[in-house]
Coordinates of N, CA and C in Angstrom, one line a residue:
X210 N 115.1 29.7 -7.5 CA 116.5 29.5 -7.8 C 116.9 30.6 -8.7
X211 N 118.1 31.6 -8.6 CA 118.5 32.4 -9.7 C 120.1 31.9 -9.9
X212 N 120.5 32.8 -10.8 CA 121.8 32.4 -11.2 C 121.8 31.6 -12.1
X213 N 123.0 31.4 -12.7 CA 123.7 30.3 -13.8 C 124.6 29.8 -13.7
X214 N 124.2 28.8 -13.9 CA 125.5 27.7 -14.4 C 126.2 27.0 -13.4
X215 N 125.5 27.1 -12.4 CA 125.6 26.2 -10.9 C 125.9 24.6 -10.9
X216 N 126.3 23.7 -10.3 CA 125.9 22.5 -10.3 C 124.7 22.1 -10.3
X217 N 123.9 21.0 -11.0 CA 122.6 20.8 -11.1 C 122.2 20.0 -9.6
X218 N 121.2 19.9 -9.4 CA 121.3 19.0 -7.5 C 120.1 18.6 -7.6
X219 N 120.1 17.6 -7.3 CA 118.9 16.4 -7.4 C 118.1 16.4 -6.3
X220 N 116.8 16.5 -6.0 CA 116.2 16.5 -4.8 C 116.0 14.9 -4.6
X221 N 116.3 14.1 -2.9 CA 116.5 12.9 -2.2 C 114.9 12.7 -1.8
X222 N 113.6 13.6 -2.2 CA 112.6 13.5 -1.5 C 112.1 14.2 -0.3
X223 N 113.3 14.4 0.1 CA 113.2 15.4 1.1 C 113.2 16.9 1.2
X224 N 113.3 17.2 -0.6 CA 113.6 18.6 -0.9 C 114.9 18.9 -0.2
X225 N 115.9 18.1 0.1 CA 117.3 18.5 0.2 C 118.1 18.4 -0.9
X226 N 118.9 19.3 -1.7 CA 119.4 19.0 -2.7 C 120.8 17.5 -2.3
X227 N 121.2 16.8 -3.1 CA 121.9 16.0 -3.1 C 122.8 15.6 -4.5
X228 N 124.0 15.4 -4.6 CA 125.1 15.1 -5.6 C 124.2 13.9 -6.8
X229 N 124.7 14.1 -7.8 CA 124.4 12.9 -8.5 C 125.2 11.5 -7.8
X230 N 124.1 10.5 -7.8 CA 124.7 9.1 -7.5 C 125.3 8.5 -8.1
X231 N 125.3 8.5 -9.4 CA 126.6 7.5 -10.3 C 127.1 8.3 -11.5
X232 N 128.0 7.7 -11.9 CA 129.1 8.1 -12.9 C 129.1 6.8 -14.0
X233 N 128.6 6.9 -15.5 CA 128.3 5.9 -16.2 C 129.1 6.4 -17.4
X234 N 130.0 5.1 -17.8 CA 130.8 4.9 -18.7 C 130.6 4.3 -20.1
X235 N 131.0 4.6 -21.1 CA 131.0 3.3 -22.4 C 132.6 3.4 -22.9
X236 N 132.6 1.9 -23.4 CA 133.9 1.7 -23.7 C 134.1 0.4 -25.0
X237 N 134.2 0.8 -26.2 CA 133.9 0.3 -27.1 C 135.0 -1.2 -27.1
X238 N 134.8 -2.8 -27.1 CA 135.5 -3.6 -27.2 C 135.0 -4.5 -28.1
X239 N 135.8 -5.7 -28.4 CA 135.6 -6.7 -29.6 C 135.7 -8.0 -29.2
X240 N 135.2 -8.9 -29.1 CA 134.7 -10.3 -29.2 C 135.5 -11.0 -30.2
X241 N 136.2 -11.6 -30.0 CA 137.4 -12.3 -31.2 C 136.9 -13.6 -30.9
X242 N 136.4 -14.6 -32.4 CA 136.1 -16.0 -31.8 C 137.3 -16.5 -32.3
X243 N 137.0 -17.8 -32.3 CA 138.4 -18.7 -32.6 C 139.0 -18.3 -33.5
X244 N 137.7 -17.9 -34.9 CA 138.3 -18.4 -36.3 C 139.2 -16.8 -36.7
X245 N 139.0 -15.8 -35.6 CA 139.7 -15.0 -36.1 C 138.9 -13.8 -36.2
X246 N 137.3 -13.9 -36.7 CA 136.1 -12.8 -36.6 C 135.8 -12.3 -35.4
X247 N 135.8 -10.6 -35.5 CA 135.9 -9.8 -34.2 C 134.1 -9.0 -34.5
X248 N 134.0 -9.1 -33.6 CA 132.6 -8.1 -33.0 C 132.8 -7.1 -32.4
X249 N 132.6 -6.1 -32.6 CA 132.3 -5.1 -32.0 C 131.5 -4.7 -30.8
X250 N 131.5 -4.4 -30.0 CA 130.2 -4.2 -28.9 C 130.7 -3.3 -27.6
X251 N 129.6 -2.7 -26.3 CA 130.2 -1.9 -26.0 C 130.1 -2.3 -24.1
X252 N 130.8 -2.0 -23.6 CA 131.0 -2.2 -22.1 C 130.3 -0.9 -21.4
X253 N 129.6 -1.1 -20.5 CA 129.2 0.0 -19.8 C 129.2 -0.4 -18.3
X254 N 130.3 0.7 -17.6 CA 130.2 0.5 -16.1 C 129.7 1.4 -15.6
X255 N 129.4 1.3 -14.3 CA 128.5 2.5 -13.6 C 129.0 2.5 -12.1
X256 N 129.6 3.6 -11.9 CA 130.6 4.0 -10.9 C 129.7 4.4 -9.9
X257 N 130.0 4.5 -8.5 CA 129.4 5.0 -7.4 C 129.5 6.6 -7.2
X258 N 128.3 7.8 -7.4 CA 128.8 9.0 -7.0 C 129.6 9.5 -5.8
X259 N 129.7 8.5 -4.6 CA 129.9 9.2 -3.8 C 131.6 8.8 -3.3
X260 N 131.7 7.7 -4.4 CA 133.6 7.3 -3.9 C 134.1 6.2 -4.9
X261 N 133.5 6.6 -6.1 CA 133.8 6.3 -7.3 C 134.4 4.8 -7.4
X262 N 133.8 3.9 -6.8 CA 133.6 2.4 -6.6 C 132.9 2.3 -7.9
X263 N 133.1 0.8 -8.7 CA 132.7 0.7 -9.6 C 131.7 -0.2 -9.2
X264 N 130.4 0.0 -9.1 CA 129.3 -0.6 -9.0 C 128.5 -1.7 -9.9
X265 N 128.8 -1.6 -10.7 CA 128.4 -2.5 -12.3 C 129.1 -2.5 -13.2
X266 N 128.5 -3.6 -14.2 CA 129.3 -3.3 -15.3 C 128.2 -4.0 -16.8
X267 N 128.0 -4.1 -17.6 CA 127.3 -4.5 -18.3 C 127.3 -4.6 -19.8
X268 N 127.5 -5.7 -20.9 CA 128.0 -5.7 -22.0 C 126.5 -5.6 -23.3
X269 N 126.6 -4.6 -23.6 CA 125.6 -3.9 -25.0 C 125.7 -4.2 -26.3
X270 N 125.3 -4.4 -26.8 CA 125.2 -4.4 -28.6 C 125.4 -2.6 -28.8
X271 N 126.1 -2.7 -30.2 CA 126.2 -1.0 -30.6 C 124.9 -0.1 -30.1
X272 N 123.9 -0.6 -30.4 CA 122.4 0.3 -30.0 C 122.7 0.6 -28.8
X273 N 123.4 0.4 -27.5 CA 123.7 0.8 -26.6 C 122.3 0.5 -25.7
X274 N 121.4 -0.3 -26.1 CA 120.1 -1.2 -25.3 C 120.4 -2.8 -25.8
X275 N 120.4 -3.1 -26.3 CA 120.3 -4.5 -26.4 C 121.4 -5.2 -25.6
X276 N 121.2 -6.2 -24.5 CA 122.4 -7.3 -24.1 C 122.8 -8.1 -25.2
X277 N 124.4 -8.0 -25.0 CA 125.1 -8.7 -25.3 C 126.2 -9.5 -25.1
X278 N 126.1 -10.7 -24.9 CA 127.4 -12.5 -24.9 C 128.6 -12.6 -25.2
X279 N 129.5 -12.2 -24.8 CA 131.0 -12.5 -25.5 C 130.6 -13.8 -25.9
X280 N 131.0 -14.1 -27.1 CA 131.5 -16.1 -26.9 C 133.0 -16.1 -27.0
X281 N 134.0 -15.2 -27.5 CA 135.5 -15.5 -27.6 C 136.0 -14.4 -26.8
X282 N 137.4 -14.4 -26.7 CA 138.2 -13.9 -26.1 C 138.1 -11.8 -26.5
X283 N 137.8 -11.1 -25.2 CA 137.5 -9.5 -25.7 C 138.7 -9.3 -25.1
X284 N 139.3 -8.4 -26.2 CA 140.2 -7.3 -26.4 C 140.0 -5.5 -26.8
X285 N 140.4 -5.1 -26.7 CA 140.1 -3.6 -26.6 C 140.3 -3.5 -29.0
X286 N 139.3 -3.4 -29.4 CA 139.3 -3.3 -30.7 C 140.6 -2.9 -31.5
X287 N 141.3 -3.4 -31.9 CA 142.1 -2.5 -32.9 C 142.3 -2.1 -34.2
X288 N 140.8 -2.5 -34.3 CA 140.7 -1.5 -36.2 C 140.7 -2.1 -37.2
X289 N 140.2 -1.7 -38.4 CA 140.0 -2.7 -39.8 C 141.5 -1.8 -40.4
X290 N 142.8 -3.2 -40.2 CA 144.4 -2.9 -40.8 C 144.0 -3.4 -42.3
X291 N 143.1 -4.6 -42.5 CA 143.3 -5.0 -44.0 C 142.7 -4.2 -44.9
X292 N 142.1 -3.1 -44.8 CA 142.2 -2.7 -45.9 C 142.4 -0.6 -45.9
X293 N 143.6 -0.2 -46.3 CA 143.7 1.1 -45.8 C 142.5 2.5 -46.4
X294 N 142.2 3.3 -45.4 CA 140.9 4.0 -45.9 C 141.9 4.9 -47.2
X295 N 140.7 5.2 -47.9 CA 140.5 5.8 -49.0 C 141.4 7.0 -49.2
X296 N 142.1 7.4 -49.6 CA 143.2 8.8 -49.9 C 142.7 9.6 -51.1
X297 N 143.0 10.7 -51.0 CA 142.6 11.7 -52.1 C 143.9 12.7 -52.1
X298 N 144.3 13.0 -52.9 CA 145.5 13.7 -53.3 C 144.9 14.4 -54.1
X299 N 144.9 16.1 -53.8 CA 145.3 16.9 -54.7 C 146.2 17.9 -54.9
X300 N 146.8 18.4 -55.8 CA 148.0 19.6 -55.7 C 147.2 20.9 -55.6
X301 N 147.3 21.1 -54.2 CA 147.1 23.1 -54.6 C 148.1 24.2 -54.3
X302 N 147.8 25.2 -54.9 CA 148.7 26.5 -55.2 C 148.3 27.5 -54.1
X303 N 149.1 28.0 -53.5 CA 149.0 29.4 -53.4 C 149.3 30.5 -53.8
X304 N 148.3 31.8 -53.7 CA 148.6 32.8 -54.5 C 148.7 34.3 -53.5
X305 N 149.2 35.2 -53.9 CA 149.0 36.5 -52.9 C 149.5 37.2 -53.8
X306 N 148.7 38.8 -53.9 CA 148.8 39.7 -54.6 C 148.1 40.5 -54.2
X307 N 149.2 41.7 -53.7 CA 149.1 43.2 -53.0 C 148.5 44.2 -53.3
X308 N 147.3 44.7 -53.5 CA 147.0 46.1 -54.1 C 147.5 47.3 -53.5
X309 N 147.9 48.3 -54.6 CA 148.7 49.3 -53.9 C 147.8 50.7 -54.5
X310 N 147.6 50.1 -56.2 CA 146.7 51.4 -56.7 C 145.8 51.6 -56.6
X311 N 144.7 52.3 -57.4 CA 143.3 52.5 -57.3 C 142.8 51.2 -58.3
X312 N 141.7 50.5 -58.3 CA 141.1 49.8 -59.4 C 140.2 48.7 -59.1
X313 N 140.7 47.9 -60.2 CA 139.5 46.2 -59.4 C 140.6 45.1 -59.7
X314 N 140.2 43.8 -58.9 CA 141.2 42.9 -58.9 C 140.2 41.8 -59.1
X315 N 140.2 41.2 -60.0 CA 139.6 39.9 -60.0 C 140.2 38.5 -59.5
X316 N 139.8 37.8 -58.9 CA 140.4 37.0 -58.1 C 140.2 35.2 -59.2
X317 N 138.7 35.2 -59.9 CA 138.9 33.9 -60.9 C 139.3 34.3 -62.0
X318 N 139.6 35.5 -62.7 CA 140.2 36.1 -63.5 C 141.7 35.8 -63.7
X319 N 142.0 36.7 -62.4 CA 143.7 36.1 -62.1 C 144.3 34.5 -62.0
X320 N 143.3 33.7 -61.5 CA 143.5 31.9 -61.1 C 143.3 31.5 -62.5
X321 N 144.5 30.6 -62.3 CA 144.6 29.6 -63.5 C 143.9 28.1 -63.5
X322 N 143.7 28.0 -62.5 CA 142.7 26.5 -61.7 C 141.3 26.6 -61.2
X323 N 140.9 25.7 -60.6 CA 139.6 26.2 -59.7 C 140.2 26.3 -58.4
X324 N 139.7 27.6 -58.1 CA 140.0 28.5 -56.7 C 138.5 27.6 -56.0
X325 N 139.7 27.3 -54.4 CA 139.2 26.7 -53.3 C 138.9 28.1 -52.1
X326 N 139.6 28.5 -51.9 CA 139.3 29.6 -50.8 C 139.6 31.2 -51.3
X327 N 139.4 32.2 -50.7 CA 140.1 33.6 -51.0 C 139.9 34.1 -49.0
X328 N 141.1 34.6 -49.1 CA 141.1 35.9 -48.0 C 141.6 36.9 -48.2
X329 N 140.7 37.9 -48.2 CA 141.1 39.7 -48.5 C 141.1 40.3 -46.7
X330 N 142.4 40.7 -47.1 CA 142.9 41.8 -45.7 C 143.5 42.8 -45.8
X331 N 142.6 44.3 -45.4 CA 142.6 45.3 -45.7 C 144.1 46.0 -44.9
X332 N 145.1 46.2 -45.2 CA 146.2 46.3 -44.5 C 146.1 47.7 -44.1
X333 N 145.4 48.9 -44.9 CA 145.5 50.1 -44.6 C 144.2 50.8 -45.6
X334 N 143.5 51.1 -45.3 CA 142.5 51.6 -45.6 C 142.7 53.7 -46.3
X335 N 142.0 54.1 -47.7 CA 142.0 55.5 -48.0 C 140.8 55.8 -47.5
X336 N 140.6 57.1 -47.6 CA 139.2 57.9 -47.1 C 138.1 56.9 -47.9
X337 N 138.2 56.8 -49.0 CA 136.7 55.6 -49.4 C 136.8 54.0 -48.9
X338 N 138.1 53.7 -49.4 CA 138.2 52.5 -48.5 C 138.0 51.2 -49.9
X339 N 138.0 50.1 -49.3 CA 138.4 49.1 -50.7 C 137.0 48.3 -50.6
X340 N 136.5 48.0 -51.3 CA 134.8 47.0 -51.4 C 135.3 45.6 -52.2
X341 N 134.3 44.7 -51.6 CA 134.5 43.2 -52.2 C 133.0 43.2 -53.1
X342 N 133.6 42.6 -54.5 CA 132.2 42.5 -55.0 C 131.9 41.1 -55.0
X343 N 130.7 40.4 -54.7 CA 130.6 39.0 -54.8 C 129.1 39.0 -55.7
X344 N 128.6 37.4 -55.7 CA 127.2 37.3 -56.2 C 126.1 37.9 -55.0
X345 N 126.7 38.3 -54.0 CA 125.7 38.8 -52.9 C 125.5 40.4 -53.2
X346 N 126.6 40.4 -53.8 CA 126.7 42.2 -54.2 C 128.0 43.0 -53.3
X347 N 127.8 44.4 -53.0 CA 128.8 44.9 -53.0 C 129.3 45.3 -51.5
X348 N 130.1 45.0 -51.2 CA 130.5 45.4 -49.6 C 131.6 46.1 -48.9
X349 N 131.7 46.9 -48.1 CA 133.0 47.7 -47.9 C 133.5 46.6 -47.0
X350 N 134.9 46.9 -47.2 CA 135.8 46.3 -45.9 C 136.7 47.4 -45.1
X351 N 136.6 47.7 -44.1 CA 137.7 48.2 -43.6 C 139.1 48.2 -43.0
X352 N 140.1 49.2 -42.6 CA 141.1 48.7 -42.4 C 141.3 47.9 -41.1
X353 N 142.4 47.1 -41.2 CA 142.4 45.8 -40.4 C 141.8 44.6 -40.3
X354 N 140.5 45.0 -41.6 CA 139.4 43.9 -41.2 C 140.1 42.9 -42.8
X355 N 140.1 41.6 -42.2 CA 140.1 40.1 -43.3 C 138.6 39.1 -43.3
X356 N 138.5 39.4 -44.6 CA 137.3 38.3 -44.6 C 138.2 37.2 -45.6
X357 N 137.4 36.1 -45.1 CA 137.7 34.7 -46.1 C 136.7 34.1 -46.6
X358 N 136.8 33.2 -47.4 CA 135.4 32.8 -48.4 C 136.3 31.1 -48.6
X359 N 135.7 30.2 -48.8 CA 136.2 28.9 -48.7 C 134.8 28.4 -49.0
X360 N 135.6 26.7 -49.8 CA 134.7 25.8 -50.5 C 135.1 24.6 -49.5
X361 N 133.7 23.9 -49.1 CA 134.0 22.9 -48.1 C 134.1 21.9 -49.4
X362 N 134.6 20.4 -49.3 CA 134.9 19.4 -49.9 C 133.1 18.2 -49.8
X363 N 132.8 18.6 -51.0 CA 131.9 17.4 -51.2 C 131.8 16.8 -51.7
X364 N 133.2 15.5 -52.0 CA 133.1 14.4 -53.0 C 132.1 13.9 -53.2
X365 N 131.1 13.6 -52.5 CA 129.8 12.2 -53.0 C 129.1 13.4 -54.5
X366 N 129.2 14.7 -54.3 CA 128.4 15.9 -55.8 C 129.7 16.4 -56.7
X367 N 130.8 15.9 -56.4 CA 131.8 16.6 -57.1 C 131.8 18.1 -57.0
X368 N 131.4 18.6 -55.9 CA 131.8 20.0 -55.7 C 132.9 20.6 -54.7
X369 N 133.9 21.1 -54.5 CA 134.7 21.7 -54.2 C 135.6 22.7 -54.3
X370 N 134.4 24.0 -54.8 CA 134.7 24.9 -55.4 C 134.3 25.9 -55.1
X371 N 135.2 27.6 -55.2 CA 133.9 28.6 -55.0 C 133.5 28.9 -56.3
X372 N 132.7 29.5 -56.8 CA 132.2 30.3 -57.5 C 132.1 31.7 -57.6
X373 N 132.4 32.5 -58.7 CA 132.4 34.2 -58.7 C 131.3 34.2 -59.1
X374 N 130.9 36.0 -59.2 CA 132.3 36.8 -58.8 C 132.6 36.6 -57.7
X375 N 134.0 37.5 -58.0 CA 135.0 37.8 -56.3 C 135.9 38.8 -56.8
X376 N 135.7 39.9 -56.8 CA 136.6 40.7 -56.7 C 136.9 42.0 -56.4
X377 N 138.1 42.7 -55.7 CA 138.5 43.5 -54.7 C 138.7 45.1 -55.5
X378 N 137.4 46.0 -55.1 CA 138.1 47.6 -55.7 C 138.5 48.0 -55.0
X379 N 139.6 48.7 -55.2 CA 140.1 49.5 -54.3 C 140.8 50.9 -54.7
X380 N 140.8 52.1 -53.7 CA 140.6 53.5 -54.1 C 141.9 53.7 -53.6
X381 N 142.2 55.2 -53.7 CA 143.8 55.7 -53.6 C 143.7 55.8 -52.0
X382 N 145.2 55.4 -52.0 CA 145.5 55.3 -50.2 C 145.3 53.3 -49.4
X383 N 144.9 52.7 -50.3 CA 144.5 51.5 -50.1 C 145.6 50.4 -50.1
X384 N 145.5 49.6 -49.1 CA 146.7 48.6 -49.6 C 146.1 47.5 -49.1
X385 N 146.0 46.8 -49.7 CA 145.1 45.3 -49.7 C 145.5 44.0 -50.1
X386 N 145.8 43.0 -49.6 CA 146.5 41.9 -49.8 C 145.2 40.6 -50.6
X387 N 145.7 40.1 -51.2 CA 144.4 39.0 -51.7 C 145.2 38.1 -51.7
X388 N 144.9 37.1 -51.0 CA 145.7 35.4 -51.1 C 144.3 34.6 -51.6
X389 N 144.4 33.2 -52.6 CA 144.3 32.7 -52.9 C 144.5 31.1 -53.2
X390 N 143.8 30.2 -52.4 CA 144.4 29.0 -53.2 C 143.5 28.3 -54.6
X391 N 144.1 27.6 -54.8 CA 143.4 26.7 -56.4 C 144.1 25.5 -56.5
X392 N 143.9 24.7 -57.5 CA 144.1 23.4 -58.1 C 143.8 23.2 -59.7
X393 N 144.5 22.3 -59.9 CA 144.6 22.5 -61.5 C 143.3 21.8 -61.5

């Protein structure tokens, strides 16, 4: 067999390739009894490959192996309303500030909060060109080129932040944009 990415073809025994025979579904529903308590659990049907007749159908526990009984009335789930999930509000800022001269720009220097992200975009590059200094050390960027640096959110360790250094030199002929967001 060569090639890629073909339809897969199942041999019938005969070493003649053949279509897959079924099409198998899940469809998550809920078990409501009298008193009002809903269960969760999942439906699985199994369609015919060859003219998509629904052949079966069969009711699972979440493990998606175990059988499972309706005893009340199933409805298609509609969600835990009593109690609304969890919100987190915070205010952040944005910041942008253009390098035109030669020098260095410190980016948690400049922030008055803790900085969440930075993106440096080199708008026009001089014969040396403008470097980012981080804790990795030192790196050129070139013109046209944006790099970004971001702190993903990990409430459960209270982290949500970057850490420096971070910050942009740049030589004559250079024009370099630094955006920034933070939070108080």
């Amino acid at each position: 067999m060569s090639g890629c990415c073909g339809p897969i073809l199942v041999g019938n025994g005969n070493v003649t390739p053949t279509e897959p025979s079924m099409d198998v579904e899940y469809v998550t529903l809920c078990d409501v009894a009298a008193d009002g308590t809903s269960t969760a659990f999942l439906r699985r049907f199994t369609h015919d490959g060859t003219d998509g007749a629904l052949s079966s159908s069969a009711d699972l526990a979440l493990d998606g192996t175990t059988a499972y009984t309706p005893t009340g009335t199933v409805t298609v789930c509609a969600g835990d309303t009593t109690t609304p999930p969890p919100v987190t509000q915070q205010t952040a800022s944005t910041h942008r500030q253009v390098l035109t001269a030669a020098g260095t720009f410190d980016v948690f220097a400049a922030a008055a909060g803790t900085v969440e992200s930075v993106t440096v975009t080199v708008i026009s590059s001089g014969p040396a060109g403008p470097s980012v200094t981080t804790a990795s050390g030192i790196s050129r960027i070139y013109g046209g080129e944006s790099v970004t640096w971001s702190a993903l959110p990990d409430v459960s360790v209270g982290s949500d932040e970057l850490t420096g250094p971070l910050s942009v030199t740049t030589t004559a002929g250079d024009i370099v944009a630094v955006s920034w967001t933070e939070r108080p």
